[in-house]
Structures are given as structure tokens and as C-alpha cells.
């Protein structure tokens, strides 16, 4: 899911902390593919997204929808900087894996 953002399109990167923890796993084999308490959120206009694992994670022969979750804020901040560079250089979300979120759970500093 990628789209070109117009120069007028505003976006905001946020670090999101979910203290209860976030786990992405495989329903077939029950493997934990990613876990942590921090994710990177991207707000484009009124729509919220969470950054997914890139390259995509494959388990049991299938590509899984996996959030890129981290144990520390600093790890999430590194990904946030990488996403910022992609958006600035390409002006597009084409090379990002994003999952739409209903709302951001709790936001830390940008």
C-alpha cells in the first residue's frame, strides 16, 4: 500500500508506547514473530498507520502482517528516523509497509 504524497500533504511520525505489550505471531505454529512495547506510528491527514516489518515476515509458507515492535524507545526512534528519510527523499509511502490503526494508543515524543 503506497501512495505519493503531495507537497501540501501533512504527516506526523510518532513513537507509540503500549505498556501491555504488542505481539505479532503466526496463528498456525504459534511462533512469536515480533514483540515489544514500542511501535512507530504515521499520521497522514486524519488517518493513522503503524509501520510494519520490512522486509515482510514469512512463516509457515505465508507472508504475515507483522508490526515492527521494539522493547525500547531508542530502537523505535531509529526506525522513525529511517521512515522520515524515506518520506523526505521519495515523497511516497511506496517502500513502507503500513497497517491502518483505528487510533494511536499512547504517544511519546516525536
mmCIF file of C-alpha atoms in Angstrom:
data_model
loop_
_atom_site.group_PDB
_atom_site.id
_atom_site.type_symbol
_atom_site.label_atom_id
_atom_site.label_comp_id
_atom_site.label_asym_id
_atom_site.label_seq_id
_atom_site.Cartn_x
_atom_site.Cartn_y
_atom_site.Cartn_z
ATOM 1 C CA UNK A 1 0.000 0.000 0.000
ATOM 2 C CA UNK A 2 1.846 3.037 -1.166
ATOM 3 C CA UNK A 3 0.868 6.430 -2.338
ATOM 4 C CA UNK A 4 2.585 9.593 -3.445
ATOM 5 C CA UNK A 5 2.114 12.412 -1.001
ATOM 6 C CA UNK A 6 1.523 15.888 -2.341
ATOM 7 C CA UNK A 7 3.755 18.675 -1.092
ATOM 8 C CA UNK A 8 0.782 20.042 0.841
ATOM 9 C CA UNK A 9 0.036 16.686 2.482
ATOM 10 C CA UNK A 10 0.985 16.816 6.124
ATOM 11 C CA UNK A 11 2.251 13.842 8.042
ATOM 12 C CA UNK A 12 3.483 13.231 11.535
ATOM 13 C CA UNK A 13 5.663 10.433 12.861
ATOM 14 C CA UNK A 14 5.011 9.413 16.445
ATOM 15 C CA UNK A 15 6.545 6.892 18.778
ATOM 16 C CA UNK A 16 3.790 4.873 20.389
ATOM 17 C CA UNK A 17 4.195 3.028 23.668
ATOM 18 C CA UNK A 18 1.746 0.279 24.552
ATOM 19 C CA UNK A 19 2.808 -0.812 28.025
ATOM 20 C CA UNK A 20 0.735 -4.014 27.906
ATOM 21 C CA UNK A 21 2.918 -5.162 25.013
ATOM 22 C CA UNK A 22 2.402 -5.864 21.345
ATOM 23 C CA UNK A 23 2.942 -9.318 19.894
ATOM 24 C CA UNK A 24 2.691 -10.371 16.266
ATOM 25 C CA UNK A 25 2.668 -14.100 15.730
ATOM 26 C CA UNK A 26 1.765 -16.972 13.469
ATOM 27 C CA UNK A 27 -1.669 -18.469 14.094
ATOM 28 C CA UNK A 28 -0.613 -21.797 12.558
ATOM 29 C CA UNK A 29 2.535 -22.622 14.528
ATOM 30 C CA UNK A 30 2.131 -20.092 17.359
ATOM 31 C CA UNK A 31 5.619 -18.643 16.768
ATOM 32 C CA UNK A 32 6.158 -15.103 18.059
ATOM 33 C CA UNK A 33 7.434 -13.125 15.089
ATOM 34 C CA UNK A 34 7.823 -9.705 16.746
ATOM 35 C CA UNK A 35 7.092 -8.362 20.203
ATOM 36 C CA UNK A 36 7.728 -5.223 22.194
ATOM 37 C CA UNK A 37 6.076 -2.214 23.754
ATOM 38 C CA UNK A 38 7.078 0.442 21.185
ATOM 39 C CA UNK A 39 5.945 0.956 17.585
ATOM 40 C CA UNK A 40 6.259 3.778 15.078
ATOM 41 C CA UNK A 41 3.044 5.490 14.084
ATOM 42 C CA UNK A 42 2.484 7.609 10.996
ATOM 43 C CA UNK A 43 -0.390 10.070 10.757
ATOM 44 C CA UNK A 44 -1.239 11.240 7.262
ATOM 45 C CA UNK A 45 -4.096 13.691 7.356
ATOM 46 C CA UNK A 46 -6.773 12.119 9.559
ATOM 47 C CA UNK A 47 -5.585 8.519 9.027
ATOM 48 C CA UNK A 48 -3.333 6.662 11.474
ATOM 49 C CA UNK A 49 -0.925 3.916 10.439
ATOM 50 C CA UNK A 50 1.571 1.704 12.238
ATOM 51 C CA UNK A 51 4.800 0.722 10.486
ATOM 52 C CA UNK A 52 5.097 -2.978 9.676
ATOM 53 C CA UNK A 53 8.130 -5.220 9.385
ATOM 54 C CA UNK A 54 10.066 -4.648 6.173
ATOM 55 C CA UNK A 55 11.043 -6.923 4.548
ATOM 56 C CA UNK A 56 7.809 -8.816 5.162
ATOM 57 C CA UNK A 57 7.945 -11.769 7.561
ATOM 58 C CA UNK A 58 7.146 -15.231 6.222
ATOM 59 C CA UNK A 59 6.134 -18.116 8.464
ATOM 60 C CA UNK A 60 4.515 -21.458 7.620
ATOM 61 C CA UNK A 61 4.848 -20.575 3.933
ATOM 62 C CA UNK A 62 2.732 -17.411 4.219
ATOM 63 C CA UNK A 63 3.521 -13.705 4.378
ATOM 64 C CA UNK A 64 2.312 -12.428 7.742
ATOM 65 C CA UNK A 65 1.075 -8.994 8.783
ATOM 66 C CA UNK A 66 3.633 -8.101 11.420
ATOM 67 C CA UNK A 67 4.077 -4.799 13.236
ATOM 68 C CA UNK A 68 7.659 -3.683 13.739
ATOM 69 C CA UNK A 69 7.690 -3.683 17.563
ATOM 70 C CA UNK A 70 10.585 -2.805 19.858
ATOM 71 C CA UNK A 71 11.493 -3.191 23.510
ATOM 72 C CA UNK A 72 12.944 0.307 23.820
ATOM 73 C CA UNK A 73 12.050 3.823 22.755
ATOM 74 C CA UNK A 74 15.510 4.272 21.244
ATOM 75 C CA UNK A 75 15.056 1.279 18.919
ATOM 76 C CA UNK A 76 11.729 2.729 17.767
ATOM 77 C CA UNK A 77 13.373 6.133 17.299
ATOM 78 C CA UNK A 78 15.924 4.590 14.893
ATOM 79 C CA UNK A 79 13.100 3.239 12.706
ATOM 80 C CA UNK A 80 11.310 6.582 12.947
ATOM 81 C CA UNK A 81 14.409 8.323 11.529
ATOM 82 C CA UNK A 82 14.591 5.782 8.677
ATOM 83 C CA UNK A 83 10.911 6.333 7.825
ATOM 84 C CA UNK A 84 11.461 10.110 7.946
ATOM 85 C CA UNK A 85 14.324 9.792 5.432
ATOM 86 C CA UNK A 86 12.197 7.665 3.081
ATOM 87 C CA UNK A 87 9.315 10.131 3.200
ATOM 88 C CA UNK A 88 11.597 13.135 2.680
ATOM 89 C CA UNK A 89 13.610 11.588 -0.162
ATOM 90 C CA UNK A 90 10.828 9.753 -2.007
ATOM 91 C CA UNK A 91 7.717 11.728 -1.057
ATOM 92 C CA UNK A 92 5.892 8.405 -1.032
ATOM 93 C CA UNK A 93 4.919 5.575 1.275
ATOM 94 C CA UNK A 94 5.512 3.051 -1.515
ATOM 95 C CA UNK A 95 8.529 1.430 0.160
ATOM 96 C CA UNK A 96 6.879 1.247 3.575
ATOM 97 C CA UNK A 97 4.635 -1.462 4.960
ATOM 98 C CA UNK A 98 1.823 0.291 6.799
ATOM 99 C CA UNK A 99 -1.198 -1.010 8.657
ATOM 100 C CA UNK A 100 -4.108 1.293 9.322
ATOM 101 C CA UNK A 101 -4.793 1.852 13.014
ATOM 102 C CA UNK A 102 -8.084 2.990 14.487
ATOM 103 C CA UNK A 103 -6.207 5.270 16.877
ATOM 104 C CA UNK A 104 -2.789 5.656 18.378
ATOM 105 C CA UNK A 105 -2.799 4.093 21.829
ATOM 106 C CA UNK A 106 -0.409 6.396 23.640
ATOM 107 C CA UNK A 107 2.114 8.685 22.062
ATOM 108 C CA UNK A 108 5.577 9.576 23.250
ATOM 109 C CA UNK A 109 7.784 12.324 21.911
ATOM 110 C CA UNK A 110 8.380 12.564 18.170
#
